[in-house]
Short mmCIF file of C-alpha atoms and ligand atoms in Angstrom, two decimals:
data_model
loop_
_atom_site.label_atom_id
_atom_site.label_comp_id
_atom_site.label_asym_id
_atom_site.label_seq_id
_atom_site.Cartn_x
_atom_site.Cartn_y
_atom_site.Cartn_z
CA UNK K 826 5.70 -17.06 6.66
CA UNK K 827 5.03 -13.17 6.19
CA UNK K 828 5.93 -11.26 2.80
CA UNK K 829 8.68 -9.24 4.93
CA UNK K 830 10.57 -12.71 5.55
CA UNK K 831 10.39 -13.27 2.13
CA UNK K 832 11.53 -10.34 0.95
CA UNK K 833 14.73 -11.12 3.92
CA UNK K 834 15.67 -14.51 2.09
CA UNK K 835 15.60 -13.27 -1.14
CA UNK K 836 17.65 -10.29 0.27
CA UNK K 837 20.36 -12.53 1.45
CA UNK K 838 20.76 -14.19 -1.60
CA UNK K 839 22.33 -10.65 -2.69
CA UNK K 840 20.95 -9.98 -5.47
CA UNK K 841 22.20 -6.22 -5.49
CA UNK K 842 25.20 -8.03 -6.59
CA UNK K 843 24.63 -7.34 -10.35
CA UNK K 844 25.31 -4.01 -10.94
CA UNK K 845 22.44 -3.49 -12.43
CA UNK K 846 19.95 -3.79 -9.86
CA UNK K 847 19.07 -0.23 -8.37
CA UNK K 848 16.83 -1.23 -5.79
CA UNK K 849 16.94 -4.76 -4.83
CA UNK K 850 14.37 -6.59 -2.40
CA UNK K 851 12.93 -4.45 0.68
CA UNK K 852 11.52 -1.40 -1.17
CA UNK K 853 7.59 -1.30 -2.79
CA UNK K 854 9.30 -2.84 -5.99
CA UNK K 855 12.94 -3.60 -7.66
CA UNK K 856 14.37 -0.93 -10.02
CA UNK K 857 16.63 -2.82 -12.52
CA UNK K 858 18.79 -0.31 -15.07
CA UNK K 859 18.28 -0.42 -18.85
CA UNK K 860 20.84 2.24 -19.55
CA UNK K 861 21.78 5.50 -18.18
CA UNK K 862 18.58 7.47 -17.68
CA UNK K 863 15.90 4.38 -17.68
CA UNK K 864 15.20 1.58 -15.55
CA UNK K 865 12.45 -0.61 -15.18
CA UNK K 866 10.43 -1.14 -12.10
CA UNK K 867 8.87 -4.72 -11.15
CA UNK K 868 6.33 -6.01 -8.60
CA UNK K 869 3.66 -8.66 -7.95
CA UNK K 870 1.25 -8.62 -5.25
CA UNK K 871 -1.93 -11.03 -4.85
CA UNK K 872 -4.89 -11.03 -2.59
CA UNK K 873 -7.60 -13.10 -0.96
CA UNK K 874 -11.27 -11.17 -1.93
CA UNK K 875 -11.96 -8.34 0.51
CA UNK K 876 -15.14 -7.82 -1.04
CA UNK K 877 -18.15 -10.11 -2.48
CA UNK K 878 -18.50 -8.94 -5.96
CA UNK K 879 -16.04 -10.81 -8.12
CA UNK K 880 -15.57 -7.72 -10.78
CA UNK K 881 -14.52 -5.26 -7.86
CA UNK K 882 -12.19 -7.98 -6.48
CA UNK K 883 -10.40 -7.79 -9.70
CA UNK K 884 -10.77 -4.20 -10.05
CA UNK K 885 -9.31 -3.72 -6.23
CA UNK K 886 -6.63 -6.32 -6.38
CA UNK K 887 -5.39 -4.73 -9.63
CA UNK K 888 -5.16 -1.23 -8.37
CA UNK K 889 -3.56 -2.67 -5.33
CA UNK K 890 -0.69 -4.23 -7.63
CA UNK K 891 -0.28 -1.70 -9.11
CA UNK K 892 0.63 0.38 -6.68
CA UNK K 893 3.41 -0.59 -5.70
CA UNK K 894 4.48 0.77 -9.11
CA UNK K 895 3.28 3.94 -8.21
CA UNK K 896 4.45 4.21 -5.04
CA UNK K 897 8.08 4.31 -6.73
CA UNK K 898 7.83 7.05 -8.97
CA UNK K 899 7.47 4.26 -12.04
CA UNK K 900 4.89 4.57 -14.92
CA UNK K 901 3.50 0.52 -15.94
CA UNK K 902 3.58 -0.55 -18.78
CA UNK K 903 2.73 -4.59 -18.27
CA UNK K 904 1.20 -6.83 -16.06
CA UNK K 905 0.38 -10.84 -15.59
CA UNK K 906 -2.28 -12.07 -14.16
CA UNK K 907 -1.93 -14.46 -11.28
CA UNK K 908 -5.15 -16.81 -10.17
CA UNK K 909 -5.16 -19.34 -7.10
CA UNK K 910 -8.42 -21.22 -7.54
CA UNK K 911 -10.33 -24.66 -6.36
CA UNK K 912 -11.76 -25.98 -10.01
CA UNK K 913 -14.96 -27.31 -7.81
CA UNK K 914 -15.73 -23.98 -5.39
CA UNK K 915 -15.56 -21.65 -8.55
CA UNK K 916 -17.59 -21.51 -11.99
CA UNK K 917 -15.90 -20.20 -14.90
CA UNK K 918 -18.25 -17.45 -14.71
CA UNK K 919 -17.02 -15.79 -11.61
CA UNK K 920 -13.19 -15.91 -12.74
CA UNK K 921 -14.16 -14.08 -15.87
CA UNK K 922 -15.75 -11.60 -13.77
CA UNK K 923 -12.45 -11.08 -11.67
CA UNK K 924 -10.51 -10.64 -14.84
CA UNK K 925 -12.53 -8.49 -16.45
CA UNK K 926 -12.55 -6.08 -13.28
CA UNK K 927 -8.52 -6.15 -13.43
CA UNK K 928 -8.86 -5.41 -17.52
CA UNK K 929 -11.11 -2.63 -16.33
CA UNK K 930 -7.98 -0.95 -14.42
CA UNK K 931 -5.70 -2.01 -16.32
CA UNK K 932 -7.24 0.47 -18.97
CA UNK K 933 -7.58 3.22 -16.90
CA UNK K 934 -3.67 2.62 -15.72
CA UNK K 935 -3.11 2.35 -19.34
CA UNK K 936 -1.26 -0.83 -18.91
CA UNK K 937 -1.22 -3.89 -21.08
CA UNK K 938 -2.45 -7.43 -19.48
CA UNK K 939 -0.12 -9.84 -21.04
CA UNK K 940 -1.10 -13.17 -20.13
CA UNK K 941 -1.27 -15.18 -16.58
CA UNK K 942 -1.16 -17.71 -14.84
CA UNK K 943 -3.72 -19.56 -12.67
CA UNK K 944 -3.65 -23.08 -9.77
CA UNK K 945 -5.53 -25.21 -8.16
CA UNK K 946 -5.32 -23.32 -4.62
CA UNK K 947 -8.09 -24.02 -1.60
CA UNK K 948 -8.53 -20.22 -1.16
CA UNK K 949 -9.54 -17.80 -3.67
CA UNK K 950 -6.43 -15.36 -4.68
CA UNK K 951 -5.82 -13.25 -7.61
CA UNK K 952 -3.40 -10.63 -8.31
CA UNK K 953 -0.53 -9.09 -10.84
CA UNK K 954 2.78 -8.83 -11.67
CA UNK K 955 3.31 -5.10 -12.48
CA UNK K 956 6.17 -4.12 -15.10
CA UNK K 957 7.21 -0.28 -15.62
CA UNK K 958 9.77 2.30 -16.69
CA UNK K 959 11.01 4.82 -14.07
CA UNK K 960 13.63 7.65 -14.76
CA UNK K 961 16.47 6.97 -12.66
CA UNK K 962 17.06 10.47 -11.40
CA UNK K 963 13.76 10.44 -10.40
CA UNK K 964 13.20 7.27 -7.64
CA UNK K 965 10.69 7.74 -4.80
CA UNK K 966 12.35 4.76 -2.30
CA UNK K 967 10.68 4.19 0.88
CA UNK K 968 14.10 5.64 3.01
CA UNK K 969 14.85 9.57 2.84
CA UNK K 970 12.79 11.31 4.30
CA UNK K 971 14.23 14.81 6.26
CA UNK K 972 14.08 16.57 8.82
CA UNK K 973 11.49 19.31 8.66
CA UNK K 974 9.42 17.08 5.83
CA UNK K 975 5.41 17.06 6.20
CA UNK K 976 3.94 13.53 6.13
CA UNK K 977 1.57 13.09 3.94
CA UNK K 978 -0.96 10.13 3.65
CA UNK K 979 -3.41 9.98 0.27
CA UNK K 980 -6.42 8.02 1.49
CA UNK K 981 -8.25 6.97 4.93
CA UNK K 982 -7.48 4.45 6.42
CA UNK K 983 -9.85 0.98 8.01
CA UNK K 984 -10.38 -1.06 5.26
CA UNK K 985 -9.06 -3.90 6.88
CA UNK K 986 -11.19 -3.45 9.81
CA UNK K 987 -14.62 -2.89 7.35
CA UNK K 988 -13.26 -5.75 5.13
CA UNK K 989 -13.87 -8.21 8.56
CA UNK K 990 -16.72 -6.61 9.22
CA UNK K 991 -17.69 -7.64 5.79
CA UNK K 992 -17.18 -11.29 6.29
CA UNK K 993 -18.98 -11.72 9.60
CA UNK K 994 -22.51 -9.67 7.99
CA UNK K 995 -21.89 -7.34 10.00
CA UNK K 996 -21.54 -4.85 7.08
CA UNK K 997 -23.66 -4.69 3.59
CA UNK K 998 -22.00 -3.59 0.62
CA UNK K 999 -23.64 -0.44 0.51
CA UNK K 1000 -22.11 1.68 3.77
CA UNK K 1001 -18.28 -0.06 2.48
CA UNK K 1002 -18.65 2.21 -0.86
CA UNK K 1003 -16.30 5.39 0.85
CA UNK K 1004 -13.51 2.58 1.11
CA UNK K 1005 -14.79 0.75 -1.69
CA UNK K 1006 -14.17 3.82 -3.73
CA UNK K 1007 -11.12 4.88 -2.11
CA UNK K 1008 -9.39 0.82 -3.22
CA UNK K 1009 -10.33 1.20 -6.61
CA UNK K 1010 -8.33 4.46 -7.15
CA UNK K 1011 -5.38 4.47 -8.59
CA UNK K 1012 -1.93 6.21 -6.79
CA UNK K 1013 -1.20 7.40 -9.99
CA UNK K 1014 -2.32 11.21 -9.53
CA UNK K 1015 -0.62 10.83 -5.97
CA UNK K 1016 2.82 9.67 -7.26
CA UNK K 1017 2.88 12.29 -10.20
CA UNK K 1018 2.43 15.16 -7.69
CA UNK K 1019 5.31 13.40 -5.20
CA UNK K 1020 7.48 13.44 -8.66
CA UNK K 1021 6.17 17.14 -9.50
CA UNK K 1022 6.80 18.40 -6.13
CA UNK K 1023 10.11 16.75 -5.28
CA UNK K 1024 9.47 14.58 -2.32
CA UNK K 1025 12.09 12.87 -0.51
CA UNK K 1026 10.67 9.58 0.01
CA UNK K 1027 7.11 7.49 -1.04
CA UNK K 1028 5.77 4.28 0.10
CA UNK K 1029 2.17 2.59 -0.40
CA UNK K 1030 -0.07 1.39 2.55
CA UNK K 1031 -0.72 -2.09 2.58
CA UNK K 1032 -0.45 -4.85 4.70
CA UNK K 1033 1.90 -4.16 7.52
CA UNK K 1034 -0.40 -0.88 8.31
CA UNK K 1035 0.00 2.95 8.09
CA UNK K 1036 2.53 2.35 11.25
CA UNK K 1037 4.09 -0.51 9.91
CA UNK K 1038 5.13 0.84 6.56
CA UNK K 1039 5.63 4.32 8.22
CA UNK K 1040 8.60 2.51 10.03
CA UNK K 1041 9.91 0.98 7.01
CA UNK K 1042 10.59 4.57 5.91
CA UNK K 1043 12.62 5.22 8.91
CA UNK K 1044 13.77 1.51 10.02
CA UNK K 1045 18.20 2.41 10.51
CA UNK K 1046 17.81 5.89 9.59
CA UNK K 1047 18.27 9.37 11.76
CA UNK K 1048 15.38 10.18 10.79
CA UNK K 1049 11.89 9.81 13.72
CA UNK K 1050 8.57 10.22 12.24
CA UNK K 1051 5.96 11.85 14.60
CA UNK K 1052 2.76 11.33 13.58
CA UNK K 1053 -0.45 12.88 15.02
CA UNK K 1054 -3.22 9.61 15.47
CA UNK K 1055 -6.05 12.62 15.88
CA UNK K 1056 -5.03 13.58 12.14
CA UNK K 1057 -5.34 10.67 10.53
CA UNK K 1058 -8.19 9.79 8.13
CA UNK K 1059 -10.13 6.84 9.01
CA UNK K 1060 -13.85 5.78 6.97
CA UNK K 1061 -17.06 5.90 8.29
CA UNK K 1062 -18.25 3.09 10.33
CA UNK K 1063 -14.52 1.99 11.20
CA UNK K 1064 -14.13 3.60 14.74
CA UNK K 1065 -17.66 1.63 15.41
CA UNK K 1066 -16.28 -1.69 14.92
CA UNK K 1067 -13.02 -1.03 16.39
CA UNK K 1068 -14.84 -0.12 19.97
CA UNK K 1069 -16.64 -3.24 19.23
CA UNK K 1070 -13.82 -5.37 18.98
CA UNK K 1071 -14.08 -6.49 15.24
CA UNK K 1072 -10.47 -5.87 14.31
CA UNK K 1073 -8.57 -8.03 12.10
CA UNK K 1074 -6.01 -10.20 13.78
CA UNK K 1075 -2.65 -8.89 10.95
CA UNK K 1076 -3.34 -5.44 13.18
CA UNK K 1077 -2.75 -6.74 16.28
CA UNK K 1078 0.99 -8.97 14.54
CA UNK K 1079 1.83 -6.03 13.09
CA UNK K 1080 1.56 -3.79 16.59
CA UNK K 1081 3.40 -6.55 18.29
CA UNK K 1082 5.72 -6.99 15.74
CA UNK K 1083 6.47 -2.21 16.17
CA UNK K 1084 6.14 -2.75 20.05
CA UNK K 1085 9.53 -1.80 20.46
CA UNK K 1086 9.92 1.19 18.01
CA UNK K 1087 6.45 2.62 18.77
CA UNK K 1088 6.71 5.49 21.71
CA UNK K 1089 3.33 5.73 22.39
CA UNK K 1090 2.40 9.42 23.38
CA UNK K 1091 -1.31 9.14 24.63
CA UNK K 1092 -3.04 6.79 22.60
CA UNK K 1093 -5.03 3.87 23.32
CA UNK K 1094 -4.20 0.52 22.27
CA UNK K 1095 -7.25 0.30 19.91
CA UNK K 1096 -6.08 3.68 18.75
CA UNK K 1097 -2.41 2.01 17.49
CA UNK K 1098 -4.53 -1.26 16.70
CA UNK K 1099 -6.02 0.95 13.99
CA UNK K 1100 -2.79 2.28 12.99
CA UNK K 1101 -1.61 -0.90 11.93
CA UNK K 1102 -4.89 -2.01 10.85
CA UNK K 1103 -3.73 -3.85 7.50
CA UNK K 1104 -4.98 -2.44 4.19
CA UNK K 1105 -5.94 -3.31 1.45
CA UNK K 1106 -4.96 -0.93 -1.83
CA UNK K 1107 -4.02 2.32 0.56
CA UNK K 1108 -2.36 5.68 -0.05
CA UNK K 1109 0.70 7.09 -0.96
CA UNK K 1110 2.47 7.86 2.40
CA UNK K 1111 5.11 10.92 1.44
CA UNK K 1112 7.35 12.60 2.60
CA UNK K 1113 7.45 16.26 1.11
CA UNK K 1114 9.86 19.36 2.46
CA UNK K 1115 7.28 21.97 3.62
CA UNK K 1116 8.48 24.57 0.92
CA UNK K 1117 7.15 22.03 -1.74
CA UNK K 1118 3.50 21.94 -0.43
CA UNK K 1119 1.71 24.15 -2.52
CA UNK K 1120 3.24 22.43 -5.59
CA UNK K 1121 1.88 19.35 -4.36
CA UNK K 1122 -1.59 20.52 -3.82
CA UNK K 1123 -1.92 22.06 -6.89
CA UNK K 1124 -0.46 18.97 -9.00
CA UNK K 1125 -3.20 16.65 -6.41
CA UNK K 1126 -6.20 19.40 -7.69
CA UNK K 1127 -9.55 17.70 -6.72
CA UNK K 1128 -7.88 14.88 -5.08
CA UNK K 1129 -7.47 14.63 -1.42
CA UNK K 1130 -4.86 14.58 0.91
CA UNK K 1131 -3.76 14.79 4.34
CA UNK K 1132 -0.92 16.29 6.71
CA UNK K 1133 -0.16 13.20 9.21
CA UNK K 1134 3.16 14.22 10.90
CA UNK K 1135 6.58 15.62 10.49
CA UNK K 1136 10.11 13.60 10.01
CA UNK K 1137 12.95 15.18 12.33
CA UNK K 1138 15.86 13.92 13.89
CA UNK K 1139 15.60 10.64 15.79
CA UNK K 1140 16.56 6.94 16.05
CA UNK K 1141 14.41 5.44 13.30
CA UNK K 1142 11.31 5.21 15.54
CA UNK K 1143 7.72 6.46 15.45
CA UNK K 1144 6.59 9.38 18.05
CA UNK K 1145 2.73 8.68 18.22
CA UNK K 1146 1.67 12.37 19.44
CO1 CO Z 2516 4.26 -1.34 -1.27
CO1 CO Z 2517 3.80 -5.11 -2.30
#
């Protein structure tokens, strides 16, 4: 069972029934109101290692939870740490590691670790559960984009791609550092600037692929996204193993899973394969009205960014141009 299906069951159980909840199950995280100008904003997210180094691992799968924070507008405050371990595989020694790599972020994201909870599990996992305050004027959901808005995507994509070349040798740790890098940076700079500037809608890039959560931003709307594939950042060494076949087998569920919704312009299939190539800790995707650009860039300053597409009026589909 997927994470979307999950997210459907708990939807059904209607939980946007207490009048409280802003933003119930389907969005990067649930907004729950404190009082009239301040809600909190909740999440959890864990991973399987997509590197070897147990201190990145935690480093990576704690920026990754907490973007989802991020990628609402919210600032966090909390987190718990969740661990899915087999007591004979793993030495004490290599857990500490993983923490201490999450405490390392966790720091930087100014955010409190305030306890956890670990299991026996066959497979490696680790991740957190993300707490925050968000101003309720002030929500980036994942729906809302306009007509006339740029798209705008924070970080390259491939990781899931250069994370499977990983695991076959096929990669040394060394030429994975630009994505590497790029998953242990926080959204935080990204999401202040979509705040700052006034966008109309933020997600994060994770598992479902720049296409898939690209469609979750437009899924029932009026709103079409067309988004250039030539545009789009991808890191060094990715387009290599693509041609060579390595790609991870979420890509090609999530493709099948967009068929329908996807009008293909002239790409190649391993050109949408890598569109939907999952990842692992990715951008901000925003949507920003043109007007507001310059504000952006300026509140982004060193950071980088890039122009993917354009929302305008449609059926809630992607144009692939
Ligand atoms: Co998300
Ligand atoms: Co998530």
């Amino acid at each position: 069972m997927g994470p979307a299906d999950l997210e459907e069951i708990i939807k059904a159980l209607e939980p946007e029934r207490n009048p409280a909840v802003i933003v119930g199950p389907g969005d990067d995280a649930g907004v729950f109101a404190l009082d009239e100008s301040t809600a909190i904003v909740e999440t959890v997210d864990v991973i399987t290692p997509v590197v070897n180094d147990p201190f990145t691992f935690g480093a990576v799968s704690a920026v990754n939870s907490l973007s989802d924070i991020y990628a609402m507008g919210g600032r966090p405050l909390t987190a718990l740490a969740v661990l899915g371990f087999s007591s004979c595989d793993y030495e004490p020694k290599v857990i500490k590691e993983i923490l201490r790599g999450a405490a390392h972020i966790l720091r930087q994201a100014d955010t409190a670790l305030m306890g956890g909870h670990s299991f026996e599990d066959a497979e490696l996992k680790f991740g957190l559960s993300v707490t925050g305050t968000i101003d309720r004027a002030r929500i980036l959901r994942a729906s809302g984009a306009r007509p006339g808005d740029a798209l705008l995507l924070t970080k390259p994509i491939g990781v899931g791609i250069l994370s499977t070349a990983l695991k076959a040798g096929k990669l040394t740790d060394k030429r994975m550092k630009p994505a590497m890098d790029s998953m242990l940076t926080l959204n935080g700079r990204a999401s202040q600037a979509a705040l700052s500037a006034g966008a109309s809608a933020a997600t994060d890039v994770t598992g479902f692929g720049l296409l898939g959560h690209a469609y979750n931003m437009v899924r029932g709307s009026d709103i079409d996204f067309e988004i250039k594939a030539k545009d789009i950042p991808v890191f060094p060494g990715v387009r290599e193993f693509l041609s060579s076949g390595l790609i991870p087998e979420g890509a090609y569920n999530n493709l099948r899973f967009l068929e329908k919704v996807i009008e293909k312009g002239k790409t190649s299939e391993d050109e949408r394969l890598l569109l939907c190539d999952p990842q692992t800790s990715g951008g901000l995707l925003i949507a920003l009205p043109e007007a507001s650009m310059t504000l952006f860039k300026e509140a982004m300053g060193t950071h980088p960014f890039f122009t993917i597409g354009r929302a305008v009026k449609g059926k809630g589909r992607l144009r692939l141009l």
